[in-house]
Amino acid sequence: MVTMCDTTAQAVADITDGSTVLIGGFGMAGMPVALIDALIDHGATELTVVSNNAGNGDTGLAALLAAGRVRKVICSFPRQSDSWVFDELYRGGRIELEVVPQGTLAERMRAAGAGIGAFYCPTGVGTLLAAGKETRHIDGRTYILEYPLSGDFALIGAYTADRIGNLLYRKTARNFGPVMATAAATTIVQVHNIVDTGALDPEAVVTPSIYVDKVVQV
């Protein structure tokens, strides 16, 4: 049963030290900035964060990194023109990094949500990303074995929720939200709008309420 939270602080209150937190966003598109700010205020530390990139500028995920709350980042794009917070932490040996190709990152989370034990993927074959991983030749092509990636919590941004937690997203702000919602033990969502149950076209719902635990309107 979804909980409609009055504040972002209430939404993130159960996140504990050492948690693995899946954070949606493609750059800033779809990044749940209000929930991240609440997590900073909450104080949980030693977090492992899974996200597409390692923060932009000084806000959102970058602010969480700057606050010293993250032990490890698992992402696809750790370095870009405005990733100076992560760069400084990584070069100083103050944060761990695991690089995962973008499609593999999404599929590992999808596998976690679908209950798939592992899968073979060609991405990364012949590179350092394949080091130590099991390989297999299938129909003349080499694949590496990848394992599911789940989270204790997911923080995602959606556009509209109804009162039982069905979600709609706005264009590219959808990005990793749907797979992260399925891969986390507890999914926490910030939304722009909350509508009455029954107001959403069931055929248009992207994330069904069964995957959603907490919703807060921001």
Tab-separated table of C-alpha atoms in Angstrom:
chain	number	residue	atom	x	y	z
A	1	MET	CA	0.000	0.000	0.000
A	2	VAL	CA	1.513	3.302	-1.042
A	3	THR	CA	2.131	6.006	1.552
A	4	MET	CA	1.355	9.571	0.533
A	5	CYS	CA	3.947	11.638	2.381
A	6	ASP	CA	3.405	15.217	3.462
A	7	THR	CA	7.105	16.132	3.220
A	8	THR	CA	10.245	14.925	1.500
A	9	ALA	CA	11.805	14.423	4.946
A	10	GLN	CA	9.071	11.916	5.773
A	11	ALA	CA	9.622	10.184	2.433
A	12	VAL	CA	13.339	9.476	3.025
A	13	ALA	CA	13.188	8.933	6.787
A	14	ASP	CA	13.737	5.161	6.581
A	15	ILE	CA	16.983	5.281	4.572
A	16	THR	CA	19.791	3.920	6.714
A	17	ASP	CA	23.578	4.180	6.705
A	18	GLY	CA	25.176	1.805	4.220
A	19	SER	CA	22.115	1.538	1.981
A	20	THR	CA	22.295	1.022	-1.761
A	21	VAL	CA	20.237	3.811	-3.325
A	22	LEU	CA	19.167	3.842	-6.975
A	23	ILE	CA	18.789	7.449	-8.135
A	24	GLY	CA	16.981	8.232	-11.364
A	25	GLY	CA	17.984	10.859	-13.872
A	26	PHE	CA	19.747	11.343	-17.175
A	27	GLY	CA	21.858	14.328	-16.315
A	28	MET	CA	19.315	16.512	-14.567
A	29	ALA	CA	16.337	15.179	-16.559
A	30	GLY	CA	14.196	13.243	-14.144
A	31	MET	CA	16.611	13.609	-11.237
A	32	PRO	CA	14.657	13.648	-7.938
A	33	VAL	CA	16.450	16.716	-6.574
A	34	ALA	CA	13.976	17.389	-3.763
A	35	LEU	CA	14.366	13.849	-2.437
A	36	ILE	CA	18.155	14.069	-2.667
A	37	ASP	CA	18.137	17.337	-0.730
A	38	ALA	CA	15.988	15.671	1.920
A	39	LEU	CA	18.427	12.746	2.055
A	40	ILE	CA	21.294	15.180	2.654
A	41	ASP	CA	19.378	16.727	5.531
A	42	HIS	CA	18.468	13.276	6.837
A	43	GLY	CA	22.146	12.415	7.291
A	44	ALA	CA	22.410	8.813	6.056
A	45	THR	CA	26.010	8.056	5.098
A	46	GLU	CA	28.266	5.333	3.629
A	47	LEU	CA	25.781	5.020	0.784
A	48	THR	CA	26.286	3.150	-2.470
A	49	VAL	CA	24.612	5.154	-5.227
A	50	VAL	CA	23.551	3.706	-8.559
A	51	SER	CA	22.820	6.313	-11.212
A	52	ASN	CA	23.473	7.026	-14.876
A	53	ASN	CA	26.131	9.609	-14.090
A	54	ALA	CA	28.034	10.912	-11.077
A	55	GLY	CA	26.379	14.283	-10.615
A	56	ASN	CA	26.093	17.604	-12.430
A	57	GLY	CA	27.354	20.925	-11.131
A	58	ASP	CA	26.727	21.416	-7.436
A	59	THR	CA	23.094	20.321	-7.068
A	60	GLY	CA	21.208	17.054	-6.806
A	61	LEU	CA	23.467	14.013	-6.753
A	62	ALA	CA	26.563	16.238	-6.862
A	63	ALA	CA	25.448	17.862	-3.609
A	64	LEU	CA	25.027	14.446	-1.995
A	65	LEU	CA	28.578	13.557	-3.058
A	66	ALA	CA	29.925	16.880	-1.819
A	67	ALA	CA	28.334	16.253	1.576
A	68	GLY	CA	30.522	13.157	1.935
A	69	ARG	CA	27.606	10.750	2.234
A	70	VAL	CA	28.522	8.385	-0.616
A	71	ARG	CA	31.031	5.563	-0.319
A	72	LYS	CA	30.689	4.169	-3.856
A	73	VAL	CA	29.151	5.193	-7.166
A	74	ILE	CA	27.997	2.684	-9.781
A	75	CYS	CA	27.318	4.539	-13.008
A	76	SER	CA	27.875	4.807	-16.754
A	77	PHE	CA	29.254	8.333	-17.122
A	78	PRO	CA	31.359	9.409	-14.132
A	79	ARG	CA	33.183	12.206	-15.949
A	80	GLN	CA	31.754	15.083	-17.954
A	81	SER	CA	32.275	18.821	-18.186
A	82	ASP	CA	30.388	19.609	-14.965
A	83	SER	CA	31.322	16.581	-12.834
A	84	TRP	CA	33.940	18.446	-10.806
A	85	VAL	CA	32.592	17.252	-7.460
A	86	PHE	CA	33.025	13.599	-8.346
A	87	ASP	CA	36.366	14.262	-10.071
A	88	GLU	CA	37.837	15.829	-6.959
A	89	LEU	CA	36.585	13.050	-4.692
A	90	TYR	CA	37.785	10.278	-6.984
A	91	ARG	CA	41.212	11.767	-7.621
A	92	GLY	CA	41.588	12.208	-3.882
A	93	GLY	CA	40.784	8.562	-3.217
A	94	ARG	CA	37.678	9.447	-1.221
A	95	ILE	CA	35.096	7.547	-3.276
A	96	GLU	CA	34.896	4.211	-5.076
A	97	LEU	CA	33.729	3.824	-8.660
A	98	GLU	CA	32.276	0.969	-10.673
A	99	VAL	CA	31.714	1.799	-14.343
A	100	VAL	CA	28.888	-0.089	-16.061
A	101	PRO	CA	27.913	0.483	-19.714
A	102	GLN	CA	24.601	2.308	-19.925
A	103	GLY	CA	22.544	-0.461	-21.504
A	104	THR	CA	24.060	-3.041	-19.172
A	105	LEU	CA	23.245	-0.826	-16.187
A	106	ALA	CA	19.595	-0.650	-17.211
A	107	GLU	CA	19.424	-4.372	-17.961
A	108	ARG	CA	21.043	-5.339	-14.652
A	109	MET	CA	18.345	-3.414	-12.809
A	110	ARG	CA	15.623	-4.801	-15.065
A	111	ALA	CA	16.930	-8.302	-14.331
A	112	ALA	CA	16.751	-7.616	-10.603
A	113	GLY	CA	13.137	-6.536	-10.924
A	114	ALA	CA	12.237	-9.518	-13.109
A	115	GLY	CA	13.878	-12.103	-10.863
A	116	ILE	CA	16.476	-13.092	-13.471
A	117	GLY	CA	19.559	-14.634	-11.877
A	118	ALA	CA	22.085	-13.458	-14.479
A	119	PHE	CA	22.359	-12.809	-18.215
A	120	TYR	CA	24.959	-12.854	-20.974
A	121	CYS	CA	25.771	-9.571	-22.705
A	122	PRO	CA	28.287	-8.698	-25.477
A	123	THR	CA	28.925	-5.154	-24.249
A	124	GLY	CA	32.400	-4.727	-22.789
A	125	VAL	CA	33.911	-7.857	-24.316
A	126	GLY	CA	37.618	-7.335	-24.924
A	127	THR	CA	37.860	-4.347	-22.564
A	128	LEU	CA	38.851	-3.855	-18.941
A	129	LEU	CA	35.158	-3.980	-18.043
A	130	ALA	CA	35.195	-7.715	-18.779
A	131	ALA	CA	38.103	-8.455	-16.434
A	132	GLY	CA	37.342	-11.360	-14.137
A	133	LYS	CA	33.912	-12.038	-15.638
A	134	GLU	CA	32.773	-15.364	-17.015
A	135	THR	CA	32.637	-15.485	-20.818
A	136	ARG	CA	30.675	-17.686	-23.174
A	137	HIS	CA	30.544	-18.107	-26.953
A	138	ILE	CA	27.022	-18.174	-28.357
A	139	ASP	CA	26.379	-18.443	-32.117
A	140	GLY	CA	29.885	-17.296	-32.879
A	141	ARG	CA	29.836	-14.263	-30.607
A	142	THR	CA	31.499	-13.734	-27.229
A	143	TYR	CA	29.418	-12.674	-24.244
A	144	ILE	CA	30.172	-11.865	-20.616
A	145	LEU	CA	28.041	-12.831	-17.648
A	146	GLU	CA	26.368	-9.964	-15.814
A	147	TYR	CA	24.466	-10.127	-12.544
A	148	PRO	CA	21.327	-8.273	-11.376
A	149	LEU	CA	21.709	-4.937	-9.637
A	150	SER	CA	19.161	-4.204	-6.937
A	151	GLY	CA	18.776	-1.452	-4.381
A	152	ASP	CA	17.537	-1.045	-0.856
A	153	PHE	CA	15.850	2.177	-1.964
A	154	ALA	CA	15.078	3.939	-5.228
A	155	LEU	CA	14.624	7.696	-5.475
A	156	ILE	CA	12.906	8.619	-8.717
A	157	GLY	CA	11.092	11.564	-10.229
A	158	ALA	CA	7.766	11.167	-12.023
A	159	TYR	CA	5.328	13.707	-13.389
A	160	THR	CA	1.956	12.445	-12.139
A	161	ALA	CA	0.802	9.859	-9.616
A	162	ASP	CA	-2.662	8.799	-8.611
A	163	ARG	CA	-3.505	8.145	-4.980
A	164	ILE	CA	-2.579	4.467	-5.109
A	165	GLY	CA	0.824	5.169	-6.693
A	166	ASN	CA	0.463	4.554	-10.423
A	167	LEU	CA	3.008	6.738	-12.231
A	168	LEU	CA	3.322	8.733	-15.439
A	169	TYR	CA	6.581	10.377	-16.529
A	170	ARG	CA	7.271	13.418	-18.692
A	171	LYS	CA	9.171	12.589	-21.880
A	172	THR	CA	12.884	11.854	-21.357
A	173	ALA	CA	12.508	12.351	-17.603
A	174	ARG	CA	11.294	8.737	-17.639
A	175	ASN	CA	14.821	7.355	-18.309
A	176	PHE	CA	15.819	4.922	-15.514
A	177	GLY	CA	12.760	5.476	-13.305
A	178	PRO	CA	10.731	2.437	-14.417
A	179	VAL	CA	13.534	-0.130	-14.040
A	180	MET	CA	14.721	1.366	-10.755
A	181	ALA	CA	11.202	1.159	-9.346
A	182	THR	CA	11.135	-2.582	-10.004
A	183	ALA	CA	14.674	-3.201	-8.696
A	184	ALA	CA	14.408	-1.569	-5.259
A	185	ALA	CA	13.019	-2.971	-2.033
A	186	THR	CA	11.491	0.459	-1.324
A	187	THR	CA	10.654	2.945	-4.087
A	188	ILE	CA	10.241	6.610	-3.163
A	189	VAL	CA	8.862	8.997	-5.775
A	190	GLN	CA	8.628	12.753	-6.060
A	191	VAL	CA	5.898	13.959	-8.419
A	192	HIS	CA	4.580	17.246	-9.752
A	193	ASN	CA	0.927	16.238	-9.606
A	194	ILE	CA	-1.279	13.846	-7.640
A	195	VAL	CA	-4.661	12.977	-9.130
A	196	ASP	CA	-7.578	10.905	-7.905
A	197	THR	CA	-7.479	7.173	-8.412
A	198	GLY	CA	-9.164	6.372	-11.708
A	199	ALA	CA	-8.139	9.647	-13.349
A	200	LEU	CA	-5.231	8.055	-15.220
A	201	ASP	CA	-5.779	6.004	-18.360
A	202	PRO	CA	-4.635	2.503	-17.329
A	203	GLU	CA	-3.099	2.010	-20.784
A	204	ALA	CA	-0.868	5.049	-20.215
A	205	VAL	CA	0.481	4.042	-16.786
A	206	VAL	CA	4.228	3.403	-17.010
A	207	THR	CA	5.029	2.248	-13.464
A	208	PRO	CA	2.182	0.359	-11.772
A	209	SER	CA	1.503	1.084	-8.132
A	210	ILE	CA	2.682	-2.363	-7.033
A	211	TYR	CA	6.274	-1.095	-7.425
A	212	VAL	CA	5.747	2.156	-5.497
A	213	ASP	CA	5.990	2.564	-1.727
A	214	LYS	CA	6.062	6.305	-1.016
A	215	VAL	CA	4.959	9.354	-3.002
A	216	VAL	CA	5.482	13.018	-2.210
A	217	GLN	CA	4.318	15.989	-4.235
A	218	VAL	CA	6.932	18.703	-4.762
